[in-house]
Structures are given as structure tokens and as C-alpha cells.
mmCIF file of C-alpha atoms and ligand atoms in Angstrom:
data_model
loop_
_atom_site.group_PDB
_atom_site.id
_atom_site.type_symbol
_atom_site.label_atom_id
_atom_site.label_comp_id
_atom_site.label_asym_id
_atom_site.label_seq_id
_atom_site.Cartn_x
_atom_site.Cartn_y
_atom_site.Cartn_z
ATOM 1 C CA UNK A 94 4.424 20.611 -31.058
ATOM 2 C CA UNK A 95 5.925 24.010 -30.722
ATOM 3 C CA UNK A 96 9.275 22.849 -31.124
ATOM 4 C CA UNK A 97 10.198 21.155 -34.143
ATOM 5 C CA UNK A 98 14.341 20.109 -34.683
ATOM 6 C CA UNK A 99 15.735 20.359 -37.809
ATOM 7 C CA UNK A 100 15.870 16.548 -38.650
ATOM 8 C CA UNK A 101 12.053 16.204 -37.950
ATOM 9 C CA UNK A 102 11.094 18.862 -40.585
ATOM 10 C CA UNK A 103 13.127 17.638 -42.849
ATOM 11 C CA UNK A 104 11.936 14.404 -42.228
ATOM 12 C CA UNK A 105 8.179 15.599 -42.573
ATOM 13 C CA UNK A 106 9.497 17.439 -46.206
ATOM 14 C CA UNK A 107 11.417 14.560 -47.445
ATOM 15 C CA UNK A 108 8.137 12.475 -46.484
ATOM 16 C CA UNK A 109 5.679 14.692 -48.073
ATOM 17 C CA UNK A 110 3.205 15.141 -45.692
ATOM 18 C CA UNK A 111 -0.167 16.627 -46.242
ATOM 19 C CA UNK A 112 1.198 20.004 -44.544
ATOM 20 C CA UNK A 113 3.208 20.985 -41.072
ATOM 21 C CA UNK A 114 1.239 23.008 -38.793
ATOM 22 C CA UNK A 115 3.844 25.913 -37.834
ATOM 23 C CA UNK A 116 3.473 27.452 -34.325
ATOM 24 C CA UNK A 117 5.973 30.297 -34.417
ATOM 25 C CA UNK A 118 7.139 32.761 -36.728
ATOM 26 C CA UNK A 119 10.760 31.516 -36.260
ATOM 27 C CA UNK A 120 9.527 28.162 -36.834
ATOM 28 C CA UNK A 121 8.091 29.098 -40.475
ATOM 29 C CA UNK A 122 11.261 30.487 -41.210
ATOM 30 C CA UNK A 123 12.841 27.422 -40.702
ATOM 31 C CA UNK A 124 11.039 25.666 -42.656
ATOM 32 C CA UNK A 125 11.330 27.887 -45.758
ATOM 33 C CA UNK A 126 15.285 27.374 -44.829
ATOM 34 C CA UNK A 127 14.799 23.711 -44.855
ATOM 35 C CA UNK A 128 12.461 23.722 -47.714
ATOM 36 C CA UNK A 129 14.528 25.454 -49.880
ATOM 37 C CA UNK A 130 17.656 23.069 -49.173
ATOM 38 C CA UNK A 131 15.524 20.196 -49.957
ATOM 39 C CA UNK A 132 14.556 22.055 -53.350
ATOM 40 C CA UNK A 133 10.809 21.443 -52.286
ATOM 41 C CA UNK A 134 7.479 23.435 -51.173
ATOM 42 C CA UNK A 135 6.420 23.147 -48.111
ATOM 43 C CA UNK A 136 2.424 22.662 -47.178
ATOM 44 C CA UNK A 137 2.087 24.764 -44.362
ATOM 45 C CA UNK A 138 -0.531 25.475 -41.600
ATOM 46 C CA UNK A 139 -0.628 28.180 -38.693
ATOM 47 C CA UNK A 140 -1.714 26.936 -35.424
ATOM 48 C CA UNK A 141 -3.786 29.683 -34.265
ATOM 49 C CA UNK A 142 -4.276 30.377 -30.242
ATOM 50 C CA UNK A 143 -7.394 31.759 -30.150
ATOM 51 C CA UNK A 144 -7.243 32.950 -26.775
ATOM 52 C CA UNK A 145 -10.734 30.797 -25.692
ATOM 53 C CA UNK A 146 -10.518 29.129 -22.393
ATOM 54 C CA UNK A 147 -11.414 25.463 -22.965
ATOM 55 C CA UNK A 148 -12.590 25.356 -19.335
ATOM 56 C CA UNK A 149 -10.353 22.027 -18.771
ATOM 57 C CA UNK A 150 -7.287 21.095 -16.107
ATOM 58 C CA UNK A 151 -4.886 24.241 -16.872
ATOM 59 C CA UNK A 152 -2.310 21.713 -17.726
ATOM 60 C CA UNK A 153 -3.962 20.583 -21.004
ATOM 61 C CA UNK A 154 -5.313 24.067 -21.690
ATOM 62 C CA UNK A 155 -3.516 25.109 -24.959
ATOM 63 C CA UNK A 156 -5.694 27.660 -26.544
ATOM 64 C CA UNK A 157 -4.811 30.542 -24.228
ATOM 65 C CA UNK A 158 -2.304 33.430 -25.109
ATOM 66 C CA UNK A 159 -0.831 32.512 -21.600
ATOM 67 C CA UNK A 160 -0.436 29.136 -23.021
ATOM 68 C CA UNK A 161 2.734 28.367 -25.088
ATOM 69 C CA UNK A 162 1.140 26.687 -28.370
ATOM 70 C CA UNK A 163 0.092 28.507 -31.662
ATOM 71 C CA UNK A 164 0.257 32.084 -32.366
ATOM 72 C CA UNK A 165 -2.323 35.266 -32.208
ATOM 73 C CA UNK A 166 -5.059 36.073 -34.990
ATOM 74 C CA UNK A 167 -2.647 38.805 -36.071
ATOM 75 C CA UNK A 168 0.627 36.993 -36.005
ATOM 76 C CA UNK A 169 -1.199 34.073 -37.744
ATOM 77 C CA UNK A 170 -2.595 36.808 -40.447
ATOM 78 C CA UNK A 171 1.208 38.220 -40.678
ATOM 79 C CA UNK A 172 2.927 34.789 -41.321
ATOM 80 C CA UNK A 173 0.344 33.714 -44.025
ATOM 81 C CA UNK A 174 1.126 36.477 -45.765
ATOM 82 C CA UNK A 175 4.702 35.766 -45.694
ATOM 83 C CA UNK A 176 4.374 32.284 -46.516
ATOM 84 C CA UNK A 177 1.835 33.787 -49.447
ATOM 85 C CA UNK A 178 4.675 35.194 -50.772
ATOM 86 C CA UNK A 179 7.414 32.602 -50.358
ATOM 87 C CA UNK A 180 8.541 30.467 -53.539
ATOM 88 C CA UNK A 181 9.080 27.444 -50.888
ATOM 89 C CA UNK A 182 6.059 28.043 -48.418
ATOM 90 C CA UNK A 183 2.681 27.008 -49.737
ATOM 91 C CA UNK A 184 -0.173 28.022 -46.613
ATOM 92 C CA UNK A 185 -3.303 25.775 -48.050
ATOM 93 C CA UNK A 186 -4.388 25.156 -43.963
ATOM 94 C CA UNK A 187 -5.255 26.731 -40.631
ATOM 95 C CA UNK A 188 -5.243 24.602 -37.237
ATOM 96 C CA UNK A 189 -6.493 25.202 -33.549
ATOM 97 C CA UNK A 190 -6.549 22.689 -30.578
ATOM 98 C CA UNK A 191 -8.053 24.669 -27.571
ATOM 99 C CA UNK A 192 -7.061 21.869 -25.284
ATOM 100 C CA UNK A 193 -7.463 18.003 -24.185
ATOM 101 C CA UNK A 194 -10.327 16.611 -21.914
ATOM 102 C CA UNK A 195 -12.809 19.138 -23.202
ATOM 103 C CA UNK A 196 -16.198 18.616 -22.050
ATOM 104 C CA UNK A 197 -17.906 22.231 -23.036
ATOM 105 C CA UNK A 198 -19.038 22.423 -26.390
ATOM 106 C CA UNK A 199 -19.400 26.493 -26.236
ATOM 107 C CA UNK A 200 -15.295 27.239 -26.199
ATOM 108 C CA UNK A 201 -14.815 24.620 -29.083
ATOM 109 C CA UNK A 202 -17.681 26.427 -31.087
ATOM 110 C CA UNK A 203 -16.221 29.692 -30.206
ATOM 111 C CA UNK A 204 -12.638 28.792 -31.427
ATOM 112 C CA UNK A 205 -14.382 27.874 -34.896
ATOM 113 C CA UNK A 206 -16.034 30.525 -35.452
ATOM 114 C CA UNK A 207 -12.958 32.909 -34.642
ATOM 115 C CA UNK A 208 -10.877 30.763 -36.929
ATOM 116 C CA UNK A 209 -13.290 30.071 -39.469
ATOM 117 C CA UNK A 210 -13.618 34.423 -39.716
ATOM 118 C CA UNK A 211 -10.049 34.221 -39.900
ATOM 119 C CA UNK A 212 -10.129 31.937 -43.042
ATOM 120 C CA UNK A 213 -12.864 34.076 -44.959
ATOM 121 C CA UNK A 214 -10.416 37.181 -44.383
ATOM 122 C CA UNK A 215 -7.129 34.757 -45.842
ATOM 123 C CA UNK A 216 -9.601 33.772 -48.406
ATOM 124 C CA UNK A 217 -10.602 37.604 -49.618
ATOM 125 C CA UNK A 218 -6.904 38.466 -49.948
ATOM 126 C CA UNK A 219 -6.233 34.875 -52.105
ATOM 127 C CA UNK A 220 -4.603 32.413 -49.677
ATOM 128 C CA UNK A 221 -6.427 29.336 -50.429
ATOM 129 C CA UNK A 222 -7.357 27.716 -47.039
ATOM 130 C CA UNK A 223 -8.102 24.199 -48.024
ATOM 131 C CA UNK A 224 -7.387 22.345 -44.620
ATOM 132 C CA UNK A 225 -9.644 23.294 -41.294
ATOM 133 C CA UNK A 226 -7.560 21.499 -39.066
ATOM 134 C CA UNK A 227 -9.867 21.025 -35.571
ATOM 135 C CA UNK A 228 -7.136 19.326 -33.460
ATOM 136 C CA UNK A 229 -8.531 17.058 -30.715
ATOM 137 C CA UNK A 230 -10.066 17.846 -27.541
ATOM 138 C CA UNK A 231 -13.109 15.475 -27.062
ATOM 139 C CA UNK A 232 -13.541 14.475 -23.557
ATOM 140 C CA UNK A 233 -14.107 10.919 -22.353
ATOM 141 C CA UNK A 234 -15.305 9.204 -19.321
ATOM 142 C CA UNK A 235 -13.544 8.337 -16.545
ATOM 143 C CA UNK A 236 -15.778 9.167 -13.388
ATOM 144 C CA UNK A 237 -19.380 10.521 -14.361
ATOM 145 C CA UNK A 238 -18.007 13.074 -16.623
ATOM 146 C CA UNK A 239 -21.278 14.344 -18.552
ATOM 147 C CA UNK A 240 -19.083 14.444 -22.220
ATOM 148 C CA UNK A 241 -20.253 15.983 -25.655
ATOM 149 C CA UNK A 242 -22.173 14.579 -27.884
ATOM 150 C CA UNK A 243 -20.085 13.899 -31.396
ATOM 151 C CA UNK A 244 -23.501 14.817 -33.312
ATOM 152 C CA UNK A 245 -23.035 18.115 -31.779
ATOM 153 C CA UNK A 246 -19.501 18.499 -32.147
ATOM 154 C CA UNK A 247 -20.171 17.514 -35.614
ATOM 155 C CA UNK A 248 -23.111 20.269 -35.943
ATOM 156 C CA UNK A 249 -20.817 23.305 -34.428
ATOM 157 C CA UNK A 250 -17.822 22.627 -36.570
ATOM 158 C CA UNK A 251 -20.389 22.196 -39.531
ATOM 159 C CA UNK A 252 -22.027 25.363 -38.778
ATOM 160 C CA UNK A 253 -18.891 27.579 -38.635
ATOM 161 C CA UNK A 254 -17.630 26.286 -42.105
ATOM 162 C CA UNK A 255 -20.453 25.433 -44.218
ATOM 163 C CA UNK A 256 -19.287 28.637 -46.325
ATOM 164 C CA UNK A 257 -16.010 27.630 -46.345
ATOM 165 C CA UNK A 258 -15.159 24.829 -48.866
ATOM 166 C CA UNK A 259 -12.653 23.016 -46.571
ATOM 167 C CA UNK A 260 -11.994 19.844 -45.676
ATOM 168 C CA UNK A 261 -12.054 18.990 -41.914
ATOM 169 C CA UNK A 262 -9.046 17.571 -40.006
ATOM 170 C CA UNK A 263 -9.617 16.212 -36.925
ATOM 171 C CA UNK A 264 -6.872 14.222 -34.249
ATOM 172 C CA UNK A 265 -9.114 12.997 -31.396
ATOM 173 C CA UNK A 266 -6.381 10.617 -29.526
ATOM 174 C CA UNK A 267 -7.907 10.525 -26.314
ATOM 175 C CA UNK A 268 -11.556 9.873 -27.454
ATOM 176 C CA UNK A 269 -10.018 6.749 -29.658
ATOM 177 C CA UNK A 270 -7.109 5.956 -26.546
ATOM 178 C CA UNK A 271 -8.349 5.881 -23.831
ATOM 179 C CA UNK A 272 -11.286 4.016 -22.990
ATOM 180 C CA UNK A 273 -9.750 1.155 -25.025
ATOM 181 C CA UNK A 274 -7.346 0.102 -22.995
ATOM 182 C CA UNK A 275 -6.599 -0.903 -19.113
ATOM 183 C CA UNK A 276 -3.975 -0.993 -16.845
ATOM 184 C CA UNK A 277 -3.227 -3.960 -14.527
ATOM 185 C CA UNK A 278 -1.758 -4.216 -11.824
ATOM 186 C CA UNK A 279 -0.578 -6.612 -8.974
ATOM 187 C CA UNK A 280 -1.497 -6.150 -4.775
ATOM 188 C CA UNK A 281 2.267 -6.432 -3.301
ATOM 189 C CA UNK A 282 0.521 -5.725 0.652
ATOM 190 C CA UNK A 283 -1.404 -4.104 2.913
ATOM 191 C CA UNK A 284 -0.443 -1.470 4.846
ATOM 192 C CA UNK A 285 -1.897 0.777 7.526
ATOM 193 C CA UNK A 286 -0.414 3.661 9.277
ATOM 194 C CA UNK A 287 -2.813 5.533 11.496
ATOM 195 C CA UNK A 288 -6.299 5.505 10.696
ATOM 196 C CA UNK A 289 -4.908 5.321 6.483
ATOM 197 C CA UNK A 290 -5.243 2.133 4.979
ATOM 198 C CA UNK A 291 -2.607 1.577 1.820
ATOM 199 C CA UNK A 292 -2.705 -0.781 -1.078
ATOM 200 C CA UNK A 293 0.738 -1.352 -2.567
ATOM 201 C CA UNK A 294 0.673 -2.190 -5.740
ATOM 202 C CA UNK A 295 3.500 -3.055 -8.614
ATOM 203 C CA UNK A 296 2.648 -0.167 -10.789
ATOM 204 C CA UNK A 297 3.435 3.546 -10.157
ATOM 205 C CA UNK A 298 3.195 6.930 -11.233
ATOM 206 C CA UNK A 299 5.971 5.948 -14.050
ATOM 207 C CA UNK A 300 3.677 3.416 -15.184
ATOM 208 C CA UNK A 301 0.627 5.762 -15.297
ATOM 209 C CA UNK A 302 1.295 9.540 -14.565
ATOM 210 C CA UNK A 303 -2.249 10.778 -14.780
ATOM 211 C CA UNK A 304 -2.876 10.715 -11.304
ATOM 212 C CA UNK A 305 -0.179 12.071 -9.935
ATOM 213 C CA UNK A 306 0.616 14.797 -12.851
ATOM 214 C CA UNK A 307 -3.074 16.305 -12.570
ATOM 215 C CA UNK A 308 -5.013 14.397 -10.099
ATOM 216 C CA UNK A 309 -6.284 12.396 -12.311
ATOM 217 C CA UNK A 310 -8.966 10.370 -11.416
ATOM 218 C CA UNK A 311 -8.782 6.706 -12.863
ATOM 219 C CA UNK A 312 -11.774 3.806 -11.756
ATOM 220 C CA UNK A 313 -10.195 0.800 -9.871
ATOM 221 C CA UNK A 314 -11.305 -2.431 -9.254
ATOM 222 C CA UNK A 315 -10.319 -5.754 -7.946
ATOM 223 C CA UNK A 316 -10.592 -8.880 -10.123
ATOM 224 C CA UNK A 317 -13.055 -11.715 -8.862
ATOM 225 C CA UNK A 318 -12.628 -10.799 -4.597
ATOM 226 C CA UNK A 319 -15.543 -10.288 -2.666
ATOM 227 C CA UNK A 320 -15.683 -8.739 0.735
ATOM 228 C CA UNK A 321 -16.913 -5.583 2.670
ATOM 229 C CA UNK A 322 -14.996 -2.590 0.341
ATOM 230 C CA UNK A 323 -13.400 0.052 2.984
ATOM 231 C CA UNK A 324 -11.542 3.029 1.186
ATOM 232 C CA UNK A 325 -7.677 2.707 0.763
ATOM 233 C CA UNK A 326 -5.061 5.064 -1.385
ATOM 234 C CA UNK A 327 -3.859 2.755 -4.044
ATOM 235 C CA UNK A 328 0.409 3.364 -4.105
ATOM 236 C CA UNK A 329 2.867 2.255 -6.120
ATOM 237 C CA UNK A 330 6.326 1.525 -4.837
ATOM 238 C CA UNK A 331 8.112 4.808 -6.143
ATOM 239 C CA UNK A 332 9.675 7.640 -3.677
ATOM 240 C CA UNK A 333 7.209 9.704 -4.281
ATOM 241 C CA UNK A 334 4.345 10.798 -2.074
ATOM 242 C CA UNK A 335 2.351 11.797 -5.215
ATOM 243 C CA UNK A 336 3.338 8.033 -6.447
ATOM 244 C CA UNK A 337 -0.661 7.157 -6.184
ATOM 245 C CA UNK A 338 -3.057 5.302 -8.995
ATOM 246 C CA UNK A 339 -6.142 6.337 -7.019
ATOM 247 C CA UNK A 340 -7.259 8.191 -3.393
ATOM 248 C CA UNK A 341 -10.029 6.861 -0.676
ATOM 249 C CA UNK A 342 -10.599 3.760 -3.236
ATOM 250 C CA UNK A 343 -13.256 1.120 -1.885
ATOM 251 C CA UNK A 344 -11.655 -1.691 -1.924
ATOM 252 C CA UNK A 345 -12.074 -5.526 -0.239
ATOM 253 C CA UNK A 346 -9.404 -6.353 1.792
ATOM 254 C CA UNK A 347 -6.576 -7.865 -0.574
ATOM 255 C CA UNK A 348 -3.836 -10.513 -0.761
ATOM 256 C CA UNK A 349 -0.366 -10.841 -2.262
ATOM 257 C CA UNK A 350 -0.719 -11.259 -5.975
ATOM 258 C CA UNK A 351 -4.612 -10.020 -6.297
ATOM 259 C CA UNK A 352 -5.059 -8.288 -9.422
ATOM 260 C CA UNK A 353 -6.369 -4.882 -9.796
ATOM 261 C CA UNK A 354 -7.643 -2.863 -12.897
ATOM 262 C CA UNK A 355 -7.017 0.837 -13.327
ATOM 263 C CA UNK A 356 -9.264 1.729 -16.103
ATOM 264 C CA UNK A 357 -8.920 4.421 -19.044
ATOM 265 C CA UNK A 358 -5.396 3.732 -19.153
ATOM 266 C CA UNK A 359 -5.877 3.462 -23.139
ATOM 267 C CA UNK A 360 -4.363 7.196 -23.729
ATOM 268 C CA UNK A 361 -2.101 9.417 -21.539
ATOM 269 C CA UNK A 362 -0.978 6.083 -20.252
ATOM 270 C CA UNK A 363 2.056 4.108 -21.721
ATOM 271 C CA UNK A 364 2.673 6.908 -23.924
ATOM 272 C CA UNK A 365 3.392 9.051 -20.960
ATOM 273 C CA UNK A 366 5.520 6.576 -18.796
ATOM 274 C CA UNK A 367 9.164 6.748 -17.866
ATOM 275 C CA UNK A 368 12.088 4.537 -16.492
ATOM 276 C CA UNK A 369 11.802 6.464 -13.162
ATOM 277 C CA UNK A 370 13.364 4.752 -10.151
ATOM 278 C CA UNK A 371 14.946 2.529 -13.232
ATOM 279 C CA UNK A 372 11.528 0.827 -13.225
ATOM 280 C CA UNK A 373 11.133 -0.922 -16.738
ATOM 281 C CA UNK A 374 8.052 -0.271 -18.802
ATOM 282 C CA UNK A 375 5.612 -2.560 -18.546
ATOM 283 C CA UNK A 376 4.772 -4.916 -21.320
ATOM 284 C CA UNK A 377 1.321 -4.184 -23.917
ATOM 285 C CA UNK A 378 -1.264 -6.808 -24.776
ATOM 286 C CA UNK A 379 -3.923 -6.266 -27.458
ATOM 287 C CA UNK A 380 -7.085 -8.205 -27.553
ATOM 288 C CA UNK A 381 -8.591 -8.788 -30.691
ATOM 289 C CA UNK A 382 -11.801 -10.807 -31.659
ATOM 290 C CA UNK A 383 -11.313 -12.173 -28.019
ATOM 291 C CA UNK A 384 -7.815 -13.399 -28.367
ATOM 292 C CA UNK A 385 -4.522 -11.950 -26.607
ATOM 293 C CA UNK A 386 -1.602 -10.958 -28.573
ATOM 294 C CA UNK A 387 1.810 -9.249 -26.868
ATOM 295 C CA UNK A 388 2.624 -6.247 -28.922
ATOM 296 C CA UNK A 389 5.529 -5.022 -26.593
ATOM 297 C CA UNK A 390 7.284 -7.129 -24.607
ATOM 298 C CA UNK A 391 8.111 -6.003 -20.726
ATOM 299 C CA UNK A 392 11.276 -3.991 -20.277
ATOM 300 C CA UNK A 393 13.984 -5.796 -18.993
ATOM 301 C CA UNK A 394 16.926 -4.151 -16.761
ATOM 302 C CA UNK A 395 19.503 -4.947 -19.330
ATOM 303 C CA UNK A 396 17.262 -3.360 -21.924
ATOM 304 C CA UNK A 397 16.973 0.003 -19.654
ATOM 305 C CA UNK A 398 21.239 0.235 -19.433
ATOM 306 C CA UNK A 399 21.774 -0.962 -23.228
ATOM 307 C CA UNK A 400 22.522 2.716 -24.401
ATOM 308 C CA UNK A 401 24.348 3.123 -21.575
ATOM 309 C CA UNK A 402 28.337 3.846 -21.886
ATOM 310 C CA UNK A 403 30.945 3.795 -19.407
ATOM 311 C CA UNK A 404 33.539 6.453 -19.079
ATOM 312 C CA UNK A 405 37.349 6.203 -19.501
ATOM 313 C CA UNK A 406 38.669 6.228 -16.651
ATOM 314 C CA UNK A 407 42.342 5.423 -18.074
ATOM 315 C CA UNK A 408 43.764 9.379 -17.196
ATOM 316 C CA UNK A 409 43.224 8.572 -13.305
HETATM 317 C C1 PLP B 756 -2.123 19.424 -31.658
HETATM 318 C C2 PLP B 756 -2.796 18.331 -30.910
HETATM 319 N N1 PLP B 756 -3.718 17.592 -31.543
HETATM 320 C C3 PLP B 756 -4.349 16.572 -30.915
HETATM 321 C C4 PLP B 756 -4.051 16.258 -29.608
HETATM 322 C C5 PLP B 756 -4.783 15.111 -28.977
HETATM 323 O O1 PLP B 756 -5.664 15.580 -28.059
HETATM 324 P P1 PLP B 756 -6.735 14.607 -27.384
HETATM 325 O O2 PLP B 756 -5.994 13.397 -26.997
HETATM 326 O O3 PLP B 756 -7.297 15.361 -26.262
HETATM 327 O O4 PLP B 756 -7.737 14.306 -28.421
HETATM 328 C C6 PLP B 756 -3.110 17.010 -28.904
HETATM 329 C C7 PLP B 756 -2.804 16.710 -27.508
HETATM 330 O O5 PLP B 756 -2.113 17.367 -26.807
HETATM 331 C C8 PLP B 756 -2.464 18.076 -29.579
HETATM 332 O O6 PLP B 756 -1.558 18.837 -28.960
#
């Protein structure tokens, strides 16, 4: 991210990561600082905004200048030069991530190529680019999204650096995440105001965000109840209008306890949830070769107030 403390690069040094992917100027000077302390050399590699727009939700955009991540073909030229020359820096890799959600190939191809020029000029002055670091991005499915094809993917990425001698990074969460896992969720009631039917559910927006952070649409589906569907907002119990899983979803009419599935909750999902409305997190299961296994338990209240400390109140 664009704003790395103190502890974590040290951490990363101390480590010995393959390299840190710097996203500021100020940030590379840091890390020389840090470097230096430690008595080591860093592995460093620019992000590079490559002002493309990755024609995605503007909130997952990164690859714009009006976006806040990685830093312009010139700054990125200016700091590798720098590092070049610094006894603690050593620049062996150049990163990009455009944005998430991507379903265009043409902006990711574009970004390569500008970044892949960018390496053949670092190369012709002697910085060594080793590392083509291609970030994430891949789009996956949640409605009828038409998605890219990874043998394309594969063939634009291979086409901007055959002449490059690197080795290919790649950190495709979402495309691994999120199709792999689902959320579930209980029916508390049934509600209608108006002409609006509501299903209340247990889950909320600190549960899942998606939906209410971008609109985010997520399928839902009831588990094993028939009848004639009729569209409903599915709510959680938050207060929050925007608390919402899904909008006009056709649904049968349901009962206390009925289960429902929100799927593609697999990325963006627990990651992203919160204590909101001191709501604990919910609990993980894994399935594996067809049997269950609870990998984080539920959150209890006492576990939500266990950093908690009181004040002293003795001076009143
Ligand atoms: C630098 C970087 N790499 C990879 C990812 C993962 O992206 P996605 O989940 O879309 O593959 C992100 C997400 O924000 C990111 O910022």
C-alpha cells in the first residue's frame, strides 16, 4: 500500500523479502533510512501509475494519476536512478496494478506495454529490471460479467516482455478469493412497508461490505424452499439504510431461521468486515475433500471488549 510504517519495513528487511514495491519518493527514502540502520540492502520496486483507465468501479481504479497509488513514468525514472545510486537501495523490479475487477483486456495490455518501454529505457542506462511485477486485476463472475480469458491475459503480458528477460509477478486475490467461498446467512422476518417487501437477515454490511461500499452486486439464494419467488431487498439489521446484501432479489416467501446464500463472498468479504454496531465477526468454515473444518471461530462479545481499558476515574 502507499503507506508503509516504520515497523512494517523493517519487518519486510529483517524478513528478506524478494523486494518492497515503493510508491512514493518519501517512501524510498525511508527505506534507504531503515535499510541502512539494519546494515542491509534493500530489493526495491517502483509502483508505476500509468495513468490508463482500467474502465472498472472508480473505487478500485488505482492506475490513474487522480488515483493515490504509485508514481508517474518520470518520477518512477527519477527514483530508480536514485536508488541506482544508493549503497542500501538495490531497484532489480518495476510493478503496476491498474485496478481490481478488471474485465477489459485493452487497459491491462496498455499498462504493459508503457511499463515494459519503461524497463528497456532502465535497462539501456544499467538498472537491471529483473521483476515485472503485474499486480492483480482479473475480474470474476458475479452476475453475467463477460470476464477475460487467462490465455489472453497470459498472451498480452507475454507479448509486451518477450524482449525483456524478466520474470513475471502476478497477485490475482480476487480471481483465487472470491468465487471460492460463500456467505450464509439466517432469515430473522419478513417485513413489508408499502408496496417494498424486506428480508431481514442476521448478516449486514459489516459482515459483507461489497454491496453497500460499491453496489455490489452479490447472487442470493434460499436453501431447499420452494414457492412463487417475488423480489425483496435483502437487509441486515445495522442502522444503516445502505445496510443491504442484495436489491429487488426473487425470493420465495421465507420463515424464521431459513438459510440464505450470498455467493462470491470468497474475497472482499471477511477480509473487509468490521465490528460495526459491536456486531462480532462471523465465524469461517473450510471444506476440503467434502469435509467441514472451523478455521475461525465466531466472535464473541467478550472477545470484541478484550482490548478494551477502563479509565481512572480516581481524580473525580
Ligand atoms: C497492489 C495490489 N496487488 C493485488 C491486489 C489484488 O487485486 P485483485 O484482488 O483484484 O486481484 C490489490 C488490490 O487492491 C493491490 O492493491
Amino acid at each position: 500500500g502507499v503507506g508503509k510504517r516504520d515497523e512494517e519495513i523493517r519487518e519486510a528487511l529483517k524478513e528478506d523479502i524478494l523486494l518492497l514495491n515503493l510508491e512514493s519518493e518519501a517512501e524510498m527514502k525511508r527505506v534507504a533510512i531503515i535499510a541502512e540502520e539494519l546494515g542491509v540492502e534493500a530489493r526495491i520496486s517502483i509502483r508505476v501509475n500509468p495513468n490508463v483507465d482500467p474502465q472498472t468501479h472508480p473505487y478500485i481504479s488505482t492506475g490513474l494519476h487522480e488515483n493515490k497509488f504509485g508514481v508517474s513514468i518520470d518520477t518512477a525514472k527519477r527514483m530508480y536512478i536514485y536508488a541506482k545510486k544508493s549503497p542500501h537501495l538495490n531497484p532489480i523490479g518495476v510493478h503496476f496494478h491498474i485496478g481490481s475487477q478488471l474485465t477489459e483486456l485493452s487497459p491491462i495490455s496498455e499498462a504493459c506495454e508503457i511499463v515494459a518501454d519503461l524497463v528497456r529505457s532502465l535497462k539501456a542506462i544499467d538498472i537491471d529490471i529483473k521483476f515485472f511485477d503485474i499486480g492483480g486485476g482479473l475480474g470474476v463472475v458475479y452476475d453475467n460479467e463477460v470476464t477475460i480469458k487467462t490465455s489472453e491475459y497470459a498472451r498480452v503480458i507475454s507479448k509486451a516482455t518477450k524482449d525483456l528477460d524478466v520474470t513475471i509477478l502476478m497477485e490475482p486475490g480476487r480471481y483465487m478469493m472470491a468465487n471460492s467461498g460463500i456467505f450464509l446467512t439466517r432469515v430473522l422476518y419478513e417485513k413489508q412497508n408499502g408496496d417494498k417487501r424486506f428480508v431481514i437477515v442476521d448478516g449486514a454490511m459489516n459482515d459483507l461490505l461489497r454491496p453497500s461500499l460499491y453496489g455490489a452486486y452479490h447472487k442470493i439464494e434460499a436453501v431447499q424452499k420452494d414457492g412463487e419467488k417475488t423480489p425483496a431487498d435483502v437487509v441486515g439489521p445495522v442502522c444503516e439504510s445502505g445496510d443491504f446484501l442484495g436489491k429487488d432479489v426473487e425470493l420465495p416467501l421465507l420463515d424464521n431461521n431459513d438459510i440464505l446464500i450470498v455467493h462470491s463472498a470468497g474475497a472482499y468479504g471477511f477480509t473487509m468486515s468490521s465490528n460495526y454496531n459491536t456486531r462480532g465477526k462471523v465465524a469461517e468454515v473450510a471444506i476440503l475433500d467434502g469435509k467441514d473444518y472451523l478455521i475461525r471461530q465466531r466472535e464473541s462479545f467478550e472477545d470484541q471488549i478484550r482490548l478494551e481499558e477502563a479509565c481512572d476515574t480516581s481524580w473525580l
